CSV table of C-alpha atoms in Angstrom, one decimal:
chain,number,residue,atom,x,y,z
K,47,UNK,CA,-86.9,60.6,20.1
K,48,UNK,CA,-89.8,63.0,20.4
K,49,UNK,CA,-92.8,60.8,19.5
K,50,UNK,CA,-93.4,57.2,18.4
K,51,UNK,CA,-96.4,55.3,17.2
K,52,UNK,CA,-97.3,52.0,15.6
K,53,UNK,CA,-100.2,49.6,14.9
K,54,UNK,CA,-99.6,47.6,18.1
K,55,UNK,CA,-98.2,50.5,20.2
K,56,UNK,CA,-99.9,53.6,21.7
K,57,UNK,CA,-98.8,57.0,20.5
K,58,UNK,CA,-96.1,58.1,22.9
K,59,UNK,CA,-94.9,61.7,23.4
K,60,UNK,CA,-91.5,62.0,25.2
K,61,UNK,CA,-90.6,64.8,27.6
K,62,UNK,CA,-87.0,65.4,28.7
K,63,UNK,CA,-85.4,67.1,31.7
K,64,UNK,CA,-84.6,70.3,29.7
K,65,UNK,CA,-84.4,71.4,26.1
K,66,UNK,CA,-80.7,70.5,25.7
K,67,UNK,CA,-81.0,67.1,27.5
K,68,UNK,CA,-81.6,63.5,26.3
K,69,UNK,CA,-82.4,62.3,29.8
K,70,UNK,CA,-86.1,61.3,29.8
K,71,UNK,CA,-88.5,62.8,32.4
K,72,UNK,CA,-91.9,61.5,31.3
K,73,UNK,CA,-93.9,60.1,28.4
K,74,UNK,CA,-97.6,60.6,27.6
K,75,UNK,CA,-99.3,57.5,26.0
K,76,UNK,CA,-102.5,58.0,24.0
K,77,UNK,CA,-104.4,54.7,23.5
K,78,UNK,CA,-107.0,53.8,20.9
K,79,UNK,CA,-109.7,55.4,22.8
K,80,UNK,CA,-107.8,58.7,22.8
K,81,UNK,CA,-107.3,58.4,26.6
K,82,UNK,CA,-103.9,59.9,27.8
K,83,UNK,CA,-101.8,58.3,30.4
K,84,UNK,CA,-98.6,59.9,31.8
K,85,UNK,CA,-95.6,57.8,32.8
K,86,UNK,CA,-92.6,59.0,34.7
K,87,UNK,CA,-89.0,57.9,34.2
K,88,UNK,CA,-86.6,57.2,37.0
K,89,UNK,CA,-83.0,57.2,35.9
K,90,UNK,CA,-79.5,56.5,37.2
K,91,UNK,CA,-76.5,58.9,37.2
K,92,UNK,CA,-76.1,58.9,33.4
K,93,UNK,CA,-79.7,59.3,32.6
K,94,UNK,CA,-80.5,55.7,31.7
K,95,UNK,CA,-84.1,54.7,32.7
K,96,UNK,CA,-84.3,52.2,35.5
K,97,UNK,CA,-88.0,52.4,36.3
K,98,UNK,CA,-91.2,53.7,34.6
K,99,UNK,CA,-94.1,54.5,37.0
K,100,UNK,CA,-97.7,55.8,36.5
K,101,UNK,CA,-99.1,59.0,38.0
K,102,UNK,CA,-99.7,57.3,41.3
K,103,UNK,CA,-96.1,56.0,41.6
K,104,UNK,CA,-96.9,52.4,40.7
K,105,UNK,CA,-94.0,50.7,38.9
K,106,UNK,CA,-95.0,49.6,35.4
K,107,UNK,CA,-91.6,48.6,34.1
K,108,UNK,CA,-88.1,48.2,35.7
K,109,UNK,CA,-84.7,47.1,34.5
K,110,UNK,CA,-81.3,46.8,36.0
K,111,UNK,CA,-78.1,47.1,33.9
K,112,UNK,CA,-74.4,46.4,34.1
K,113,UNK,CA,-72.0,49.4,33.8
K,114,UNK,CA,-72.0,49.5,30.0
K,115,UNK,CA,-75.7,49.1,29.5
K,116,UNK,CA,-76.2,45.3,29.3
K,117,UNK,CA,-79.5,44.1,30.8
K,118,UNK,CA,-79.3,42.1,34.0
K,119,UNK,CA,-83.1,41.6,34.3
K,120,UNK,CA,-86.1,43.4,32.8
K,121,UNK,CA,-89.7,43.2,34.3
K,122,UNK,CA,-92.9,44.5,32.7
K,123,UNK,CA,-95.4,44.7,35.5
K,124,UNK,CA,-98.0,45.8,33.0
K,125,UNK,CA,-98.1,45.7,29.2
K,126,UNK,CA,-95.9,48.7,28.8
K,127,UNK,CA,-92.8,48.5,26.6
K,128,UNK,CA,-89.9,50.8,27.3
K,129,UNK,CA,-87.0,50.9,24.8
K,130,UNK,CA,-85.0,54.0,25.8
K,131,UNK,CA,-81.5,53.2,27.1
K,132,UNK,CA,-78.4,55.4,27.4
K,133,UNK,CA,-79.2,59.0,26.5
K,134,UNK,CA,-80.0,59.2,22.8
K,135,UNK,CA,-80.3,55.4,22.4
K,136,UNK,CA,-83.3,53.2,21.5
K,137,UNK,CA,-83.3,49.5,21.9
K,138,UNK,CA,-83.8,47.3,18.7
K,139,UNK,CA,-85.4,44.2,20.3
K,140,UNK,CA,-84.7,42.0,17.3
K,141,UNK,CA,-81.0,42.5,17.3
K,142,UNK,CA,-80.4,43.6,20.9
K,143,UNK,CA,-78.4,46.6,19.6
K,144,UNK,CA,-79.1,50.2,20.6
K,145,UNK,CA,-79.8,52.7,17.8
K,146,UNK,CA,-77.6,55.7,18.5
K,147,UNK,CA,-78.4,58.0,15.5
K,148,UNK,CA,-75.1,57.8,13.6
K,149,UNK,CA,-74.1,54.3,14.9
K,150,UNK,CA,-75.3,51.2,16.6
K,151,UNK,CA,-74.1,50.4,20.1
K,152,UNK,CA,-73.7,46.8,21.5
K,153,UNK,CA,-74.3,46.8,25.3
K,154,UNK,CA,-72.9,43.2,25.6
K,155,UNK,CA,-69.4,44.5,24.8
K,156,UNK,CA,-69.8,48.2,25.6
K,157,UNK,CA,-68.7,49.4,22.2
K,158,UNK,CA,-70.1,50.7,18.9
K,159,UNK,CA,-70.5,48.2,16.0
K,160,UNK,CA,-69.3,50.7,13.4
K,161,UNK,CA,-66.1,52.9,13.6
K,162,UNK,CA,-66.2,56.6,14.4
K,163,UNK,CA,-67.7,58.5,11.4
K,164,UNK,CA,-64.9,61.1,11.7
K,165,UNK,CA,-62.1,58.5,11.8
K,166,UNK,CA,-58.9,59.1,13.7
K,167,UNK,CA,-59.9,62.7,14.4
K,168,UNK,CA,-62.1,61.3,17.2
K,169,UNK,CA,-59.2,59.4,18.7
K,170,UNK,CA,-57.4,56.1,18.2
K,171,UNK,CA,-60.1,53.9,19.6
K,172,UNK,CA,-62.6,54.0,16.8
K,173,UNK,CA,-65.3,51.9,18.5
K,174,UNK,CA,-65.1,53.3,22.1
K,175,UNK,CA,-68.4,54.6,23.6
K,176,UNK,CA,-66.9,56.8,26.3
K,177,UNK,CA,-64.2,56.7,29.0
K,178,UNK,CA,-66.7,56.0,31.7
K,179,UNK,CA,-70.2,54.7,31.1
K,180,UNK,CA,-71.4,56.0,34.5
K,181,UNK,CA,-70.7,59.7,34.0
K,182,UNK,CA,-70.3,60.1,30.2
K,183,UNK,CA,-72.9,60.0,27.5
K,184,UNK,CA,-72.9,60.1,23.7
K,185,UNK,CA,-76.4,60.9,22.4
K,186,UNK,CA,-75.5,61.0,18.8
K,187,UNK,CA,-72.9,58.3,18.5
K,188,UNK,CA,-70.0,60.6,17.5
K,189,UNK,CA,-69.0,62.8,20.4
K,190,UNK,CA,-69.2,61.9,24.1
K,191,UNK,CA,-69.4,64.3,27.0
K,192,UNK,CA,-69.5,64.3,30.8
K,193,UNK,CA,-72.9,64.4,32.6
K,194,UNK,CA,-71.3,66.2,35.5
K,195,UNK,CA,-72.4,69.6,36.7
K,196,UNK,CA,-70.2,72.6,37.5
K,197,UNK,CA,-69.3,72.9,41.2
K,198,UNK,CA,-71.7,75.7,41.7
K,199,UNK,CA,-74.6,73.9,40.1
K,200,UNK,CA,-73.9,70.7,42.1
K,201,UNK,CA,-73.7,72.8,45.3
K,202,UNK,CA,-77.0,74.5,44.6
K,203,UNK,CA,-78.6,71.1,44.2
K,204,UNK,CA,-77.0,69.9,47.4
K,205,UNK,CA,-78.2,72.9,49.4
K,206,UNK,CA,-81.7,72.6,48.0
K,207,UNK,CA,-81.8,69.0,49.4
K,208,UNK,CA,-80.4,70.2,52.7
K,209,UNK,CA,-82.7,73.3,53.1
K,210,UNK,CA,-85.7,71.0,53.1
K,211,UNK,CA,-84.2,69.4,56.2
K,212,UNK,CA,-83.5,72.6,58.1
K,213,UNK,CA,-79.8,72.9,57.3
K,214,UNK,CA,-77.8,75.8,58.6
K,215,UNK,CA,-74.0,76.0,58.1
K,216,UNK,CA,-72.9,76.2,61.7
K,217,UNK,CA,-70.0,73.8,62.2
K,218,UNK,CA,-67.0,72.6,60.1
K,219,UNK,CA,-67.4,69.0,59.0
K,220,UNK,CA,-64.1,67.1,59.0
K,221,UNK,CA,-63.0,63.9,57.1
K,222,UNK,CA,-63.1,60.6,58.9
K,223,UNK,CA,-60.7,58.4,56.8
K,224,UNK,CA,-57.5,58.4,54.8
K,225,UNK,CA,-55.8,61.6,53.7
K,226,UNK,CA,-58.7,63.8,54.6
K,227,UNK,CA,-59.0,62.5,58.2
K,228,UNK,CA,-59.4,65.5,60.6
K,229,UNK,CA,-59.3,68.0,57.7
K,230,UNK,CA,-62.2,70.3,56.7
K,231,UNK,CA,-64.4,68.8,54.0
K,232,UNK,CA,-67.8,70.6,54.4
K,233,UNK,CA,-70.3,72.0,56.9
K,234,UNK,CA,-72.9,70.7,59.3
K,235,UNK,CA,-75.5,72.0,61.7
K,236,UNK,CA,-74.4,72.7,65.2
K,237,UNK,CA,-75.4,69.1,66.3
K,238,UNK,CA,-73.5,67.6,63.4
K,239,UNK,CA,-76.6,65.6,62.2
K,240,UNK,CA,-77.3,67.4,58.9
K,241,UNK,CA,-74.7,68.6,56.5
K,242,UNK,CA,-72.5,67.9,53.5
K,243,UNK,CA,-69.0,66.7,52.5
K,244,UNK,CA,-67.0,67.6,49.4
K,245,UNK,CA,-65.0,64.5,48.4
K,246,UNK,CA,-63.1,62.9,45.5
K,247,UNK,CA,-62.6,59.2,44.7
K,248,UNK,CA,-61.7,57.1,41.7
K,249,UNK,CA,-65.1,55.7,41.1
K,250,UNK,CA,-67.3,58.9,41.3
K,251,UNK,CA,-64.7,61.6,40.9
K,252,UNK,CA,-65.5,65.0,42.4
K,253,UNK,CA,-68.8,64.9,44.3
K,254,UNK,CA,-70.8,66.4,47.2
K,255,UNK,CA,-72.4,64.0,49.8
K,256,UNK,CA,-75.4,65.1,51.8
K,257,UNK,CA,-76.9,63.6,54.9
K,258,UNK,CA,-79.5,64.3,57.6
K,259,UNK,CA,-79.5,61.9,60.5
K,260,UNK,CA,-79.6,58.4,59.0
K,261,UNK,CA,-80.9,59.7,55.7
K,262,UNK,CA,-78.4,59.8,52.9
K,263,UNK,CA,-78.9,61.8,49.7
K,264,UNK,CA,-77.5,61.2,46.3
K,265,UNK,CA,-73.9,62.0,45.2
K,266,UNK,CA,-74.0,65.4,43.5
K,267,UNK,CA,-71.3,65.0,40.9
K,268,UNK,CA,-69.3,67.9,39.5
K,269,UNK,CA,-66.5,68.4,37.1
K,270,UNK,CA,-63.2,68.9,38.9
K,271,UNK,CA,-59.8,67.3,39.5
K,272,UNK,CA,-58.7,65.9,42.8
K,273,UNK,CA,-56.4,69.0,43.4
K,274,UNK,CA,-59.3,71.3,42.8
K,275,UNK,CA,-61.4,69.4,45.3
K,276,UNK,CA,-58.6,69.8,47.9
K,277,UNK,CA,-58.6,73.5,47.4
K,278,UNK,CA,-62.4,73.6,47.8
K,279,UNK,CA,-62.2,71.6,51.0
K,280,UNK,CA,-59.6,74.1,52.3
K,281,UNK,CA,-62.1,77.0,52.0
K,282,UNK,CA,-64.0,75.7,55.0
K,283,UNK,CA,-60.9,76.2,57.2
K,284,UNK,CA,-60.8,80.0,56.6
K,285,UNK,CA,-61.4,82.2,59.6
K,286,UNK,CA,-64.7,84.0,59.5
K,287,UNK,CA,-64.8,87.8,59.0
K,288,UNK,CA,-65.1,89.8,62.2
K,289,UNK,CA,-68.6,91.1,62.8
K,290,UNK,CA,-68.9,94.9,62.6
K,291,UNK,CA,-70.7,96.4,65.6
K,292,UNK,CA,-73.7,98.5,64.7
């Protein structure tokens, strides 16, 4: 979706996070008087819009969803209709289905209503959307993929968040619970108040947690197995190189 217009709808131009993404960033509405209004999308982990705000941060529209995209509640604080759903999907309000280019998706059951266009070549489950609706997307309705970053990209995002809070890697951060208790999982400042942890769990998979005092940042997800995460955690236990005297 690049642009939409209609007799009872302003012309809307959509802007996405980057040229290869279907995650919406903003839309520019042009009304009948040719006045332009910019709206900003606020999305969850898989790029599904949860809020739409104006240039001043006022919430115009909000919606909460279950895991596979079924609406829990939707509120229009102003007369602003918002139909984007999972990446590449557009809500048909008459049927409740999501148009997904090559197929329609039913959020009530978390499955497509038509079989996979490529048949069994796409797998035995012909109506499956994705293995996990939180971290996988299928913008075209025929091939899903993970929304997770590489480890390096996720770490760069985590460090960018931390640098704004004066982070310096001065002390090894150790795990608090389970199999990682007492083992290196990341780094903190000397006082232990600001830092990060590299972790793995069944719900989020591989991710980096960041914190600064009582402030908690988002989970920066990356694509890795649990064994790879264990190896990455072990890197923080390596002895530092001796300093060469000048």
